[in-house]
Amino acid sequence: MKNTENKLNKIIGPIKLPLEIDNHVDYHSLYYFEYNNERWACVCYGDLSINKPIPLRIESACFFGHVFHSRQCDCGYQLMEAFSRIRKEKFGLVIYGIDQDARGLGIEAHYKIYDYRQNLNLDTEEVFEKLHAKLDNRNYNAVAAILKFININKIKLLSNNPSRISFLKSNGFEVVREEIEAPLDKFNMATMMLEKEDLAYQWSFLTHAYWLAPIQESVQKNINKYAGRIVESNKKIIAEWIGDEWSVANNLCPQLKDELKENSYVVYLTDYPRLDELKIYAAHHISLIVAPFSCFPEYLVQEAKKYGIKLQDWARENKYKEQRNQWSLIKMANQSHIYERGDTSLTINV
């Protein structure tokens, strides 16, 4: 096998522990390994000597997802789903990269990533430039050594990460893949879409870029044109509008049916929404609004929070090629909001 010249430096185990999976408690065998100053753990279940592809989940540590059950990522879902599938098949293993938090950067860097993103309004590229790091800093040499130690060669890999698949195959393992994909929601959507766009993860869904690009193209040559669309479950457009008034919500939402279900719908806009439009979207169970900018004004962010709406900036490859100035709220009165764009002002009666 390639890449396994350096052997495991430390092996402790197996130890037996009763783990609760899907409300059932079963004994599992656990190991602790060290490999080139990296710490790894392994959980084994059932008979792994069987002549079948062994279900395997390679799990990178995620302090937020695994310990605090953060919904910002799908890490917690994937780990528990892997254990659940292994239990149902009655055999399999999870190899856990203890030091692979933040794709190999560690827990401190994981905090910094969120800090730079949320408090400095940096986009993904700027965040990792500030960290002087690649988007993915992991390697899986230890995994090959652990599998060799346990004497496993045929693998059913529970993964959507193509780099893990290619690594195992290049090291002589027989690999078949089984997808393991968390349901998209307003909390994990941005993280999972970044993984698809930047790391080529094999997710089944389309990214924000796909839904934004056509409406951007329809307005990019005219600053006084506005467009929006509403997408259901990341699969189909259920409302769409383009026009020459900055009143997208009032033209989009009347197209919706009464039986809309909460959390399944995403609004894509070519421009910032008006402050008063957030209430309209909330009344139609819209909880996520996406626009192709690097950040939203703070007054919009705070108002959106009142209605349980997440505003998702998505400049990235969707950043306008030519500057597209936005209306900025400069004054609020009881019955009106006054906006300004360049030398032009606009009064919206509310």
CSV table of C-alpha atoms in Angstrom, one decimal:
chain,number,residue,atom,x,y,z
A,1,MET,CA,0.0,0.0,0.0
A,2,LYS,CA,1.1,3.6,-0.6
A,3,ASN,CA,1.5,6.3,2.1
A,4,THR,CA,1.7,3.8,5.0
A,5,GLU,CA,5.5,3.6,5.5
A,6,ASN,CA,5.1,5.3,8.9
A,7,LYS,CA,3.4,2.9,11.2
A,8,LEU,CA,1.1,3.6,14.0
A,9,ASN,CA,3.2,5.0,16.9
A,10,LYS,CA,0.8,4.1,19.7
A,11,ILE,CA,-2.1,1.6,20.0
A,12,ILE,CA,-4.3,1.3,23.0
A,13,GLY,CA,-7.2,-1.2,23.1
A,14,PRO,CA,-9.5,-2.7,22.3
A,15,ILE,CA,-11.7,-1.6,25.2
A,16,LYS,CA,-15.4,-2.4,25.4
A,17,LEU,CA,-17.9,0.3,26.1
A,18,PRO,CA,-21.8,0.2,25.9
A,19,LEU,CA,-22.8,2.9,23.4
A,20,GLU,CA,-26.3,4.1,22.9
A,21,ILE,CA,-27.4,4.1,19.2
A,22,ASP,CA,-31.0,4.7,18.2
A,23,ASN,CA,-32.2,4.2,21.8
A,24,HIS,CA,-30.4,0.8,21.9
A,25,VAL,CA,-27.3,0.0,24.0
A,26,ASP,CA,-24.7,-2.3,22.6
A,27,TYR,CA,-21.1,-3.0,23.4
A,28,HIS,CA,-18.6,-1.7,20.9
A,29,SER,CA,-14.8,-2.2,20.7
A,30,LEU,CA,-12.7,1.1,20.9
A,31,TYR,CA,-9.1,1.8,20.0
A,32,TYR,CA,-6.9,4.8,20.5
A,33,PHE,CA,-4.1,5.4,18.0
A,34,GLU,CA,-1.3,7.9,17.4
A,35,TYR,CA,0.2,8.4,14.0
A,36,ASN,CA,2.9,11.0,13.3
A,37,ASN,CA,1.7,13.2,16.2
A,38,GLU,CA,-1.9,12.8,15.1
A,39,ARG,CA,-4.5,11.3,17.4
A,40,TRP,CA,-7.1,9.0,16.1
A,41,ALA,CA,-9.9,6.8,17.6
A,42,CYS,CA,-11.7,3.9,16.2
A,43,VAL,CA,-15.1,2.3,17.1
A,44,CYS,CA,-15.7,-1.2,15.8
A,45,TYR,CA,-19.0,-3.1,15.9
A,46,GLY,CA,-19.8,-6.7,15.0
A,47,ASP,CA,-17.8,-9.2,13.0
A,48,LEU,CA,-15.3,-7.3,10.8
A,49,SER,CA,-13.7,-10.5,9.4
A,50,ILE,CA,-16.8,-11.1,7.2
A,51,ASN,CA,-16.0,-11.3,3.5
A,52,LYS,CA,-18.1,-8.3,2.5
A,53,PRO,CA,-17.5,-4.6,2.1
A,54,ILE,CA,-17.3,-3.3,5.7
A,55,PRO,CA,-19.3,-0.1,6.4
A,56,LEU,CA,-16.8,2.6,7.2
A,57,ARG,CA,-17.3,6.2,8.3
A,58,ILE,CA,-14.2,8.4,8.4
A,59,GLU,CA,-15.2,11.3,10.7
A,60,SER,CA,-13.2,14.4,11.3
A,61,ALA,CA,-13.7,15.9,14.8
A,62,CYS,CA,-16.1,18.8,14.9
A,63,PHE,CA,-16.2,20.4,18.4
A,64,PHE,CA,-19.3,22.4,17.5
A,65,GLY,CA,-21.3,19.7,15.7
A,66,HIS,CA,-20.4,16.7,17.8
A,67,VAL,CA,-20.2,18.3,21.3
A,68,PHE,CA,-22.6,21.2,21.1
A,69,HIS,CA,-24.9,19.8,18.4
A,70,SER,CA,-24.5,22.9,16.2
A,71,ARG,CA,-26.8,22.9,13.2
A,72,GLN,CA,-24.4,25.2,11.2
A,73,CYS,CA,-22.9,22.0,9.8
A,74,ASP,CA,-24.0,18.5,9.1
A,75,CYS,CA,-21.2,16.8,11.2
A,76,GLY,CA,-23.5,15.8,14.0
A,77,TYR,CA,-26.0,14.3,11.7
A,78,GLN,CA,-23.5,12.4,9.7
A,79,LEU,CA,-21.8,10.8,12.7
A,80,MET,CA,-25.0,9.6,14.3
A,81,GLU,CA,-26.4,8.5,10.9
A,82,ALA,CA,-23.3,6.4,10.3
A,83,PHE,CA,-23.6,4.7,13.7
A,84,SER,CA,-27.2,4.0,13.0
A,85,ARG,CA,-26.5,2.4,9.7
A,86,ILE,CA,-23.7,0.3,11.1
A,87,ARG,CA,-26.0,-0.9,13.9
A,88,LYS,CA,-28.6,-1.9,11.4
A,89,GLU,CA,-26.1,-3.8,9.3
A,90,LYS,CA,-24.7,-5.4,12.5
A,91,PHE,CA,-21.1,-4.6,11.6
A,92,GLY,CA,-18.9,-1.7,10.7
A,93,LEU,CA,-16.5,0.9,12.1
A,94,VAL,CA,-16.0,4.6,12.6
A,95,ILE,CA,-12.5,6.0,12.4
A,96,TYR,CA,-12.4,9.4,14.1
A,97,GLY,CA,-9.7,12.1,13.5
A,98,ILE,CA,-9.4,13.7,16.9
A,99,ASP,CA,-7.2,16.5,15.6
A,100,GLN,CA,-9.0,17.2,12.4
A,101,ASP,CA,-11.4,19.9,13.6
A,102,ALA,CA,-11.9,22.7,11.0
A,103,ARG,CA,-10.7,20.4,8.3
A,104,GLY,CA,-7.4,19.9,10.0
A,105,LEU,CA,-6.8,23.4,11.5
A,106,GLY,CA,-8.0,22.6,15.0
A,107,ILE,CA,-10.5,24.0,17.5
A,108,GLU,CA,-9.0,27.4,17.9
A,109,ALA,CA,-9.0,28.0,14.1
A,110,HIS,CA,-12.6,26.8,14.1
A,111,TYR,CA,-13.5,29.6,16.5
A,112,LYS,CA,-11.6,32.0,14.4
A,113,ILE,CA,-13.4,31.0,11.2
A,114,TYR,CA,-16.7,31.8,12.7
A,115,ASP,CA,-15.4,35.0,14.3
A,116,TYR,CA,-13.9,36.3,11.1
A,117,ARG,CA,-17.0,35.4,9.2
A,118,GLN,CA,-19.6,36.8,11.6
A,119,ASN,CA,-17.8,39.7,13.2
A,120,LEU,CA,-15.5,40.9,10.5
A,121,ASN,CA,-17.9,40.0,7.6
A,122,LEU,CA,-15.1,38.2,5.7
A,123,ASP,CA,-16.0,35.8,2.9
A,124,THR,CA,-14.7,32.3,2.8
A,125,GLU,CA,-11.6,33.1,0.7
A,126,GLU,CA,-10.7,36.1,2.9
A,127,VAL,CA,-11.1,34.0,6.1
A,128,PHE,CA,-8.6,31.3,4.9
A,129,GLU,CA,-6.2,33.9,3.6
A,130,LYS,CA,-6.2,35.5,7.1
A,131,LEU,CA,-5.5,32.0,8.6
A,132,HIS,CA,-2.8,31.4,6.0
A,133,ALA,CA,-4.4,28.0,5.3
A,134,LYS,CA,-6.0,25.9,2.6
A,135,LEU,CA,-9.7,25.2,2.8
A,136,ASP,CA,-8.9,21.5,3.6
A,137,ASN,CA,-5.7,20.6,5.4
A,138,ARG,CA,-6.4,17.0,6.2
A,139,ASN,CA,-4.7,13.8,5.2
A,140,TYR,CA,-5.8,10.3,5.7
A,141,ASN,CA,-2.6,8.3,6.0
A,142,ALA,CA,-3.5,7.2,9.5
A,143,VAL,CA,-6.7,5.8,8.2
A,144,ALA,CA,-4.9,3.4,5.8
A,145,ALA,CA,-2.6,2.3,8.7
A,146,ILE,CA,-5.6,1.7,11.0
A,147,LEU,CA,-7.5,-0.3,8.4
A,148,LYS,CA,-4.4,-2.4,7.7
A,149,PHE,CA,-4.0,-3.0,11.5
A,150,ILE,CA,-7.6,-4.2,11.8
A,151,ASN,CA,-7.1,-6.2,8.6
A,152,ILE,CA,-9.8,-4.7,6.5
A,153,ASN,CA,-9.5,-4.4,2.7
A,154,LYS,CA,-13.1,-4.3,1.3
A,155,ILE,CA,-14.9,-1.1,2.3
A,156,LYS,CA,-18.3,0.4,1.9
A,157,LEU,CA,-17.4,4.1,2.5
A,158,LEU,CA,-20.2,6.2,4.0
A,159,SER,CA,-19.1,9.5,2.5
A,160,ASN,CA,-19.7,12.2,0.0
A,161,ASN,CA,-16.1,13.4,0.0
A,162,PRO,CA,-14.3,12.3,-3.3
A,163,SER,CA,-10.9,12.9,-1.8
A,164,ARG,CA,-11.4,10.1,0.8
A,165,ILE,CA,-12.6,7.7,-1.9
A,166,SER,CA,-9.6,8.4,-4.2
A,167,PHE,CA,-7.2,8.1,-1.3
A,168,LEU,CA,-8.5,4.7,-0.2
A,169,LYS,CA,-8.5,3.4,-3.8
A,170,SER,CA,-4.9,4.7,-4.4
A,171,ASN,CA,-3.9,2.7,-1.3
A,172,GLY,CA,-5.1,-0.5,-2.6
A,173,PHE,CA,-8.5,-0.8,-0.9
A,174,GLU,CA,-11.6,-2.1,-2.6
A,175,VAL,CA,-14.1,0.7,-2.2
A,176,VAL,CA,-17.8,1.2,-2.9
A,177,ARG,CA,-19.5,4.4,-1.8
A,178,GLU,CA,-22.8,4.9,0.0
A,179,GLU,CA,-24.0,8.4,0.2
A,180,ILE,CA,-24.7,10.0,3.6
A,181,GLU,CA,-26.4,13.3,3.2
A,182,ALA,CA,-28.1,15.5,5.8
A,183,PRO,CA,-31.4,17.2,4.9
A,184,LEU,CA,-30.8,20.8,3.8
A,185,ASP,CA,-32.2,23.5,6.1
A,186,LYS,CA,-31.6,27.2,6.6
A,187,PHE,CA,-28.9,26.4,9.2
A,188,ASN,CA,-26.6,24.0,7.4
A,189,MET,CA,-27.3,25.1,3.8
A,190,ALA,CA,-24.5,27.6,3.4
A,191,THR,CA,-21.8,25.2,4.8
A,192,MET,CA,-22.9,22.3,2.7
A,193,MET,CA,-23.1,24.4,-0.5
A,194,LEU,CA,-19.6,25.7,0.1
A,195,GLU,CA,-18.4,22.1,0.4
A,196,LYS,CA,-20.0,21.3,-3.0
A,197,GLU,CA,-18.6,24.4,-4.7
A,198,ASP,CA,-15.2,24.5,-3.2
A,199,LEU,CA,-14.4,20.8,-2.3
A,200,ALA,CA,-16.5,19.0,-5.0
A,201,TYR,CA,-18.5,17.1,-2.4
A,202,GLN,CA,-20.9,14.7,-4.1
A,203,TRP,CA,-24.1,16.3,-2.7
A,204,SER,CA,-27.4,15.8,-4.6
A,205,PHE,CA,-28.6,19.4,-4.3
A,206,LEU,CA,-28.0,22.5,-6.4
A,207,THR,CA,-26.1,25.4,-4.9
A,208,HIS,CA,-27.3,29.0,-4.4
A,209,ALA,CA,-25.1,30.0,-7.4
A,210,TYR,CA,-27.3,27.9,-9.7
A,211,TRP,CA,-30.5,29.7,-8.6
A,212,LEU,CA,-29.0,33.2,-8.4
A,213,ALA,CA,-27.2,33.4,-11.8
A,214,PRO,CA,-30.2,33.6,-14.1
A,215,ILE,CA,-32.0,36.3,-12.3
A,216,GLN,CA,-28.7,38.3,-11.9
A,217,GLU,CA,-28.2,38.1,-15.7
A,218,SER,CA,-31.7,39.4,-16.2
A,219,VAL,CA,-31.0,42.7,-14.3
A,220,GLN,CA,-27.2,43.2,-14.5
A,221,LYS,CA,-27.3,45.8,-17.3
A,222,ASN,CA,-30.1,47.9,-15.6
A,223,ILE,CA,-29.8,49.2,-12.1
A,224,ASN,CA,-33.5,50.0,-12.1
A,225,LYS,CA,-34.5,46.4,-12.7
A,226,TYR,CA,-35.1,44.0,-9.8
A,227,ALA,CA,-35.8,40.3,-9.8
A,228,GLY,CA,-36.5,37.4,-7.4
A,229,ARG,CA,-37.6,33.8,-7.3
A,230,ILE,CA,-38.8,31.4,-4.7
A,231,VAL,CA,-37.4,27.8,-4.8
A,232,GLU,CA,-39.1,24.9,-3.0
A,233,SER,CA,-36.9,22.2,-1.4
A,234,ASN,CA,-34.0,23.1,-3.7
A,235,LYS,CA,-35.8,21.5,-6.6
A,236,LYS,CA,-38.2,23.7,-8.4
A,237,ILE,CA,-39.1,27.4,-8.8
A,238,ILE,CA,-42.6,28.1,-7.5
A,239,ALA,CA,-42.6,31.9,-7.9
A,240,GLU,CA,-40.6,34.3,-10.1
A,241,TRP,CA,-40.8,38.0,-10.9
A,242,ILE,CA,-38.8,40.7,-12.7
A,243,GLY,CA,-39.8,44.4,-12.9
A,244,ASP,CA,-38.8,48.0,-12.6
A,245,GLU,CA,-40.0,48.7,-9.1
A,246,TRP,CA,-38.1,47.9,-5.9
A,247,SER,CA,-41.0,45.9,-4.5
A,248,VAL,CA,-40.1,42.3,-5.1
A,249,ALA,CA,-42.0,40.7,-2.1
A,250,ASN,CA,-45.3,42.3,-3.1
A,251,ASN,CA,-45.0,40.8,-6.5
A,252,LEU,CA,-43.5,37.4,-5.6
A,253,CYS,CA,-45.5,36.4,-2.6
A,254,PRO,CA,-49.0,36.7,-4.1
A,255,GLN,CA,-48.0,33.8,-6.5
A,256,LEU,CA,-47.6,31.4,-3.6
A,257,LYS,CA,-50.2,28.9,-2.5
A,258,ASP,CA,-51.7,29.0,1.0
A,259,GLU,CA,-50.4,25.5,1.9
A,260,LEU,CA,-46.8,26.4,1.9
A,261,LYS,CA,-44.8,24.6,4.6
A,262,GLU,CA,-42.3,26.4,6.8
A,263,ASN,CA,-38.5,26.0,6.2
A,264,SER,CA,-38.8,24.4,2.7
A,265,TYR,CA,-38.6,27.7,0.7
A,266,VAL,CA,-35.7,30.0,-0.2
A,267,VAL,CA,-36.1,33.4,-1.7
A,268,TYR,CA,-33.3,34.5,-4.1
A,269,LEU,CA,-33.0,38.2,-4.8
A,270,THR,CA,-30.9,40.3,-7.1
A,271,ASP,CA,-30.8,43.1,-4.6
A,272,TYR,CA,-31.2,43.8,-0.9
A,273,PRO,CA,-34.8,43.4,0.3
A,274,ARG,CA,-36.6,46.5,1.7
A,275,LEU,CA,-36.9,46.6,5.5
A,276,ASP,CA,-40.7,46.4,5.4
A,277,GLU,CA,-40.6,43.4,3.0
A,278,LEU,CA,-39.2,41.1,5.7
A,279,LYS,CA,-42.5,41.0,7.4
A,280,ILE,CA,-44.2,40.0,4.2
A,281,TYR,CA,-41.8,37.1,3.6
A,282,ALA,CA,-42.2,35.9,7.2
A,283,ALA,CA,-46.0,35.9,6.8
A,284,HIS,CA,-45.5,33.4,3.9
A,285,HIS,CA,-43.2,31.1,6.0
A,286,ILE,CA,-40.0,32.2,4.3
A,287,SER,CA,-37.0,31.7,6.6
A,288,LEU,CA,-34.1,32.1,4.2
A,289,ILE,CA,-33.3,34.9,1.8
A,290,VAL,CA,-30.2,34.8,-0.4
A,291,ALA,CA,-28.6,37.7,-2.3
A,292,PRO,CA,-25.3,37.9,-4.2
A,293,PHE,CA,-23.4,40.3,-1.9
A,294,SER,CA,-20.6,39.8,0.6
A,295,CYS,CA,-22.7,41.1,3.5
A,296,PHE,CA,-26.0,42.6,4.4
A,297,PRO,CA,-26.6,46.0,6.2
A,298,GLU,CA,-26.9,45.5,10.0
A,299,TYR,CA,-30.4,47.0,10.1
A,300,LEU,CA,-31.6,44.3,7.7
A,301,VAL,CA,-29.9,41.6,9.7
A,302,GLN,CA,-31.4,42.7,13.0
A,303,GLU,CA,-34.9,43.1,11.5
A,304,ALA,CA,-34.7,39.7,9.8
A,305,LYS,CA,-33.9,38.1,13.2
A,306,LYS,CA,-37.1,39.4,14.7
A,307,TYR,CA,-39.0,37.4,12.1
A,308,GLY,CA,-36.8,34.3,12.3
A,309,ILE,CA,-35.4,34.9,8.8
A,310,LYS,CA,-31.8,34.2,7.9
A,311,LEU,CA,-30.1,36.5,5.4
A,312,GLN,CA,-27.5,34.6,3.5
A,313,ASP,CA,-24.9,36.6,1.6
A,314,TRP,CA,-23.6,34.7,-1.5
A,315,ALA,CA,-21.2,36.9,-3.5
A,316,ARG,CA,-18.5,34.3,-4.3
A,317,GLU,CA,-18.7,33.5,-8.1
A,318,ASN,CA,-22.0,35.4,-8.1
A,319,LYS,CA,-20.5,38.7,-7.3
A,320,TYR,CA,-21.6,41.3,-9.9
A,321,LYS,CA,-19.0,42.0,-12.5
A,322,GLU,CA,-19.9,45.7,-12.5
A,323,GLN,CA,-20.7,47.6,-9.3
A,324,ARG,CA,-24.4,47.4,-8.5
A,325,ASN,CA,-25.2,50.1,-5.9
A,326,GLN,CA,-27.9,49.3,-3.4
A,327,TRP,CA,-30.6,51.4,-1.7
A,328,SER,CA,-29.5,52.3,1.8
A,329,LEU,CA,-32.0,53.2,4.6
A,330,ILE,CA,-31.2,56.7,6.0
A,331,LYS,CA,-34.4,57.6,7.9
A,332,MET,CA,-37.3,55.8,9.5
A,333,ALA,CA,-40.6,57.6,10.3
A,334,ASN,CA,-43.9,56.2,11.6
A,335,GLN,CA,-45.4,55.9,8.1
A,336,SER,CA,-42.4,55.9,5.8
A,337,HIS,CA,-38.8,54.7,5.2
A,338,ILE,CA,-36.5,56.9,3.3
A,339,TYR,CA,-33.7,55.3,1.2
A,340,GLU,CA,-30.8,56.7,-0.7
A,341,ARG,CA,-28.7,55.5,-3.6
A,342,GLY,CA,-26.1,57.8,-4.9
A,343,ASP,CA,-27.8,61.2,-5.4
A,344,THR,CA,-31.3,59.7,-5.5
A,345,SER,CA,-33.7,59.3,-2.6
A,346,LEU,CA,-36.7,57.0,-2.4
A,347,THR,CA,-39.6,57.2,0.1
A,348,ILE,CA,-41.5,54.0,0.8
A,349,ASN,CA,-44.8,54.3,2.6
A,350,VAL,CA,-45.2,51.6,5.2
